Amino acid sequence: MRKLFLFLVVLCTCVSINAQVSLDDYIGTWRVEKGDTTFTIKLVKGETLHKGRTVKILGGYSVSVKGQYSDDYLKINTHRVDGIKCPEQNIYITFSYFSYSPESIGLIFYDQRKKHFDGNGIPGGRIEYISKGKIRWILNENFGIWIRIEGDENAEEVQPIGFSVPTDIIMTRVE
């Protein structure tokens, strides 16, 4: 009985150690190819301010169709510049919190074609960590709109305008 108990304790310890995900696990370049379209995101450590909070993971993205870029925003400025909007700093994805658990981080996406909220980005997106080489990219526009205007009695009604990138996909680490 003691051996069984000791085995279970060691097993649970090993499982819990392997189950922990840190922000470092999200750092890298992630890609998905569907047909002739390739969507890539690059996440790096850096630091900037967003609405008074320090953001430590910054990102960029690109979309290419048949090898030609329609959007190329992968060059990310990792130096802190206070008081300047993220896209003006070459930052197009910011992370500020764990969404539901360490396996899911929330993000703000700055879609350079759709320009949600006058280019100020839209929250409501998240990345779920699946395994060492896989993540799930999710953008929820309705939730992002709700986050932005909830409680603001003067806010105008905002209609969804969609995204210029995929909204729910599994991505693979390439770097």
PDB file of N, CA, C and O in Angstrom, residues 18-52:
ATOM      1  N   ASN A  18       4.866  18.949 -15.570  1.00  0.00           N
ATOM      2  CA  ASN A  18       4.763  19.019 -17.022  1.00  0.00           C
ATOM      3  C   ASN A  18       3.558  19.814 -17.490  1.00  0.00           C
ATOM      4  O   ASN A  18       3.529  20.279 -18.623  1.00  0.00           O
ATOM      5  N   ALA A  19       2.543  19.971 -16.654  1.00  0.00           N
ATOM      6  CA  ALA A  19       1.314  20.645 -17.060  1.00  0.00           C
ATOM      7  C   ALA A  19       1.420  22.171 -16.961  1.00  0.00           C
ATOM      8  O   ALA A  19       0.578  22.868 -17.479  1.00  0.00           O
ATOM      9  N   GLN A  20       2.455  22.688 -16.293  1.00  0.00           N
ATOM     10  CA  GLN A  20       2.558  24.124 -16.121  1.00  0.00           C
ATOM     11  C   GLN A  20       3.044  24.789 -17.403  1.00  0.00           C
ATOM     12  O   GLN A  20       3.966  24.334 -18.052  1.00  0.00           O
ATOM     13  N   VAL A  21       2.410  25.876 -17.730  1.00  0.00           N
ATOM     14  CA  VAL A  21       2.753  26.639 -18.928  1.00  0.00           C
ATOM     15  C   VAL A  21       3.180  28.025 -18.475  1.00  0.00           C
ATOM     16  O   VAL A  21       2.508  28.651 -17.654  1.00  0.00           O
ATOM     17  N   SER A  22       4.281  28.516 -19.017  1.00  0.00           N
ATOM     18  CA  SER A  22       4.722  29.868 -18.685  1.00  0.00           C
ATOM     19  C   SER A  22       4.558  30.754 -19.919  1.00  0.00           C
ATOM     20  O   SER A  22       4.349  30.263 -21.029  1.00  0.00           O
ATOM     21  N   LEU A  23       4.706  32.051 -19.716  1.00  0.00           N
ATOM     22  CA  LEU A  23       4.615  32.973 -20.848  1.00  0.00           C
ATOM     23  C   LEU A  23       5.705  32.689 -21.877  1.00  0.00           C
ATOM     24  O   LEU A  23       5.512  32.920 -23.064  1.00  0.00           O
ATOM     25  N   ASP A  24       6.839  32.173 -21.435  1.00  0.00           N
ATOM     26  CA  ASP A  24       7.928  31.851 -22.364  1.00  0.00           C
ATOM     27  C   ASP A  24       7.512  30.806 -23.392  1.00  0.00           C
ATOM     28  O   ASP A  24       8.063  30.767 -24.490  1.00  0.00           O
ATOM     29  N   ASP A  25       6.546  29.956 -23.053  1.00  0.00           N
ATOM     30  CA  ASP A  25       6.092  28.926 -23.989  1.00  0.00           C
ATOM     31  C   ASP A  25       5.377  29.515 -25.200  1.00  0.00           C
ATOM     32  O   ASP A  25       5.235  28.841 -26.215  1.00  0.00           O
ATOM     33  N   TYR A  26       4.930  30.760 -25.097  1.00  0.00           N
ATOM     34  CA  TYR A  26       4.228  31.408 -26.207  1.00  0.00           C
ATOM     35  C   TYR A  26       5.182  32.143 -27.150  1.00  0.00           C
ATOM     36  O   TYR A  26       4.809  32.482 -28.258  1.00  0.00           O
ATOM     37  N   ILE A  27       6.403  32.412 -26.697  1.00  0.00           N
ATOM     38  CA  ILE A  27       7.368  33.170 -27.467  1.00  0.00           C
ATOM     39  C   ILE A  27       7.802  32.356 -28.691  1.00  0.00           C
ATOM     40  O   ILE A  27       8.087  31.174 -28.591  1.00  0.00           O
ATOM     41  N   GLY A  28       7.831  33.007 -29.845  1.00  0.00           N
ATOM     42  CA  GLY A  28       8.281  32.342 -31.059  1.00  0.00           C
ATOM     43  C   GLY A  28       7.440  32.758 -32.256  1.00  0.00           C
ATOM     44  O   GLY A  28       6.604  33.654 -32.179  1.00  0.00           O
ATOM     45  N   THR A  29       7.692  32.081 -33.364  1.00  0.00           N
ATOM     46  CA  THR A  29       6.948  32.328 -34.592  1.00  0.00           C
ATOM     47  C   THR A  29       6.030  31.152 -34.839  1.00  0.00           C
ATOM     48  O   THR A  29       6.447  29.994 -34.770  1.00  0.00           O
ATOM     49  N   TRP A  30       4.765  31.457 -35.117  1.00  0.00           N
ATOM     50  CA  TRP A  30       3.723  30.447 -35.285  1.00  0.00           C
ATOM     51  C   TRP A  30       3.084  30.642 -36.652  1.00  0.00           C
ATOM     52  O   TRP A  30       2.883  31.769 -37.081  1.00  0.00           O
ATOM     53  N   ARG A  31       2.740  29.546 -37.310  1.00  0.00           N
ATOM     54  CA  ARG A  31       2.223  29.656 -38.677  1.00  0.00           C
ATOM     55  C   ARG A  31       1.147  28.614 -38.940  1.00  0.00           C
ATOM     56  O   ARG A  31       1.158  27.523 -38.385  1.00  0.00           O
ATOM     57  N   VAL A  32       0.247  28.992 -39.860  1.00  0.00           N
ATOM     58  CA  VAL A  32      -0.749  28.054 -40.386  1.00  0.00           C
ATOM     59  C   VAL A  32      -0.878  28.322 -41.884  1.00  0.00           C
ATOM     60  O   VAL A  32      -0.834  29.476 -42.310  1.00  0.00           O
ATOM     61  N   GLU A  33      -0.991  27.265 -42.633  1.00  0.00           N
ATOM     62  CA  GLU A  33      -1.201  27.378 -44.078  1.00  0.00           C
ATOM     63  C   GLU A  33      -2.522  26.703 -44.419  1.00  0.00           C
ATOM     64  O   GLU A  33      -2.782  25.592 -43.995  1.00  0.00           O
ATOM     65  N   LYS A  34      -3.337  27.418 -45.168  1.00  0.00           N
ATOM     66  CA  LYS A  34      -4.622  26.887 -45.602  1.00  0.00           C
ATOM     67  C   LYS A  34      -4.777  27.259 -47.071  1.00  0.00           C
ATOM     68  O   LYS A  34      -4.894  28.438 -47.397  1.00  0.00           O
ATOM     69  N   GLY A  35      -4.736  26.245 -47.910  1.00  0.00           N
ATOM     70  CA  GLY A  35      -4.785  26.507 -49.346  1.00  0.00           C
ATOM     71  C   GLY A  35      -3.552  27.281 -49.757  1.00  0.00           C
ATOM     72  O   GLY A  35      -2.428  26.913 -49.428  1.00  0.00           O
ATOM     73  N   ASP A  36      -3.750  28.407 -50.428  1.00  0.00           N
ATOM     74  CA  ASP A  36      -2.619  29.225 -50.864  1.00  0.00           C
ATOM     75  C   ASP A  36      -2.352  30.405 -49.929  1.00  0.00           C
ATOM     76  O   ASP A  36      -1.575  31.298 -50.242  1.00  0.00           O
ATOM     77  N   THR A  37      -3.010  30.402 -48.747  1.00  0.00           N
ATOM     78  CA  THR A  37      -2.863  31.493 -47.791  1.00  0.00           C
ATOM     79  C   THR A  37      -2.054  31.042 -46.572  1.00  0.00           C
ATOM     80  O   THR A  37      -2.292  29.966 -46.035  1.00  0.00           O
ATOM     81  N   THR A  38      -1.117  31.879 -46.166  1.00  0.00           N
ATOM     82  CA  THR A  38      -0.301  31.609 -44.985  1.00  0.00           C
ATOM     83  C   THR A  38      -0.491  32.743 -43.988  1.00  0.00           C
ATOM     84  O   THR A  38      -0.351  33.919 -44.334  1.00  0.00           O
ATOM     85  N   PHE A  39      -0.813  32.383 -42.745  1.00  0.00           N
ATOM     86  CA  PHE A  39      -0.964  33.351 -41.660  1.00  0.00           C
ATOM     87  C   PHE A  39       0.117  33.048 -40.630  1.00  0.00           C
ATOM     88  O   PHE A  39       0.278  31.909 -40.204  1.00  0.00           O
ATOM     89  N   THR A  40       0.886  34.078 -40.266  1.00  0.00           N
ATOM     90  CA  THR A  40       2.002  33.924 -39.338  1.00  0.00           C
ATOM     91  C   THR A  40       1.887  34.969 -38.243  1.00  0.00           C
ATOM     92  O   THR A  40       1.535  36.123 -38.513  1.00  0.00           O
ATOM     93  N   ILE A  41       2.179  34.570 -37.003  1.00  0.00           N
ATOM     94  CA  ILE A  41       2.321  35.530 -35.913  1.00  0.00           C
ATOM     95  C   ILE A  41       3.691  35.326 -35.287  1.00  0.00           C
ATOM     96  O   ILE A  41       4.222  34.216 -35.277  1.00  0.00           O
ATOM     97  N   LYS A  42       4.262  36.411 -34.808  1.00  0.00           N
ATOM     98  CA  LYS A  42       5.544  36.358 -34.129  1.00  0.00           C
ATOM     99  C   LYS A  42       5.366  37.021 -32.779  1.00  0.00           C
ATOM    100  O   LYS A  42       4.890  38.164 -32.698  1.00  0.00           O
ATOM    101  N   LEU A  43       5.717  36.311 -31.708  1.00  0.00           N
ATOM    102  CA  LEU A  43       5.569  36.808 -30.350  1.00  0.00           C
ATOM    103  C   LEU A  43       6.949  36.915 -29.716  1.00  0.00           C
ATOM    104  O   LEU A  43       7.737  35.967 -29.781  1.00  0.00           O
ATOM    105  N   VAL A  44       7.254  38.065 -29.138  1.00  0.00           N
ATOM    106  CA  VAL A  44       8.560  38.313 -28.544  1.00  0.00           C
ATOM    107  C   VAL A  44       8.387  38.936 -27.162  1.00  0.00           C
ATOM    108  O   VAL A  44       7.341  39.500 -26.842  1.00  0.00           O
ATOM    109  N   LYS A  45       9.452  38.829 -26.363  1.00  0.00           N
ATOM    110  CA  LYS A  45       9.467  39.539 -25.088  1.00  0.00           C
ATOM    111  C   LYS A  45       9.849  40.981 -25.372  1.00  0.00           C
ATOM    112  O   LYS A  45      10.710  41.264 -26.193  1.00  0.00           O
ATOM    113  N   GLY A  46       9.192  41.861 -24.705  1.00  0.00           N
ATOM    114  CA  GLY A  46       9.473  43.282 -24.846  1.00  0.00           C
ATOM    115  C   GLY A  46       8.714  43.990 -23.749  1.00  0.00           C
ATOM    116  O   GLY A  46       8.225  43.358 -22.820  1.00  0.00           O
ATOM    117  N   GLU A  47       8.593  45.281 -23.858  1.00  0.00           N
ATOM    118  CA  GLU A  47       7.848  45.995 -22.835  1.00  0.00           C
ATOM    119  C   GLU A  47       7.304  47.288 -23.407  1.00  0.00           C
ATOM    120  O   GLU A  47       8.028  48.055 -24.035  1.00  0.00           O
ATOM    121  N   THR A  48       6.023  47.497 -23.206  1.00  0.00           N
ATOM    122  CA  THR A  48       5.401  48.758 -23.585  1.00  0.00           C
ATOM    123  C   THR A  48       4.258  49.018 -22.618  1.00  0.00           C
ATOM    124  O   THR A  48       3.871  48.141 -21.851  1.00  0.00           O
ATOM    125  N   LEU A  49       3.735  50.210 -22.648  1.00  0.00           N
ATOM    126  CA  LEU A  49       2.581  50.545 -21.820  1.00  0.00           C
ATOM    127  C   LEU A  49       1.332  50.510 -22.675  1.00  0.00           C
ATOM    128  O   LEU A  49       1.345  50.967 -23.817  1.00  0.00           O
ATOM    129  N   HIS A  50       0.273  49.938 -22.125  1.00  0.00           N
ATOM    130  CA  HIS A  50      -1.017  49.963 -22.794  1.00  0.00           C
ATOM    131  C   HIS A  50      -2.061  50.297 -21.734  1.00  0.00           C
ATOM    132  O   HIS A  50      -2.281  49.544 -20.800  1.00  0.00           O
ATOM    133  N   LYS A  51      -2.649  51.475 -21.867  1.00  0.00           N
ATOM    134  CA  LYS A  51      -3.680  51.949 -20.940  1.00  0.00           C
ATOM    135  C   LYS A  51      -3.207  51.861 -19.487  1.00  0.00           C
ATOM    136  O   LYS A  51      -3.917  51.378 -18.613  1.00  0.00           O
ATOM    137  N   GLY A  52      -1.968  52.275 -19.260  1.00  0.00           N
ATOM    138  CA  GLY A  52      -1.422  52.324 -17.912  1.00  0.00           C
ATOM    139  C   GLY A  52      -0.869  51.017 -17.395  1.00  0.00           C
ATOM    140  O   GLY A  52      -0.369  50.972 -16.272  1.00  0.00           O
TER     141      GLY A  52
END
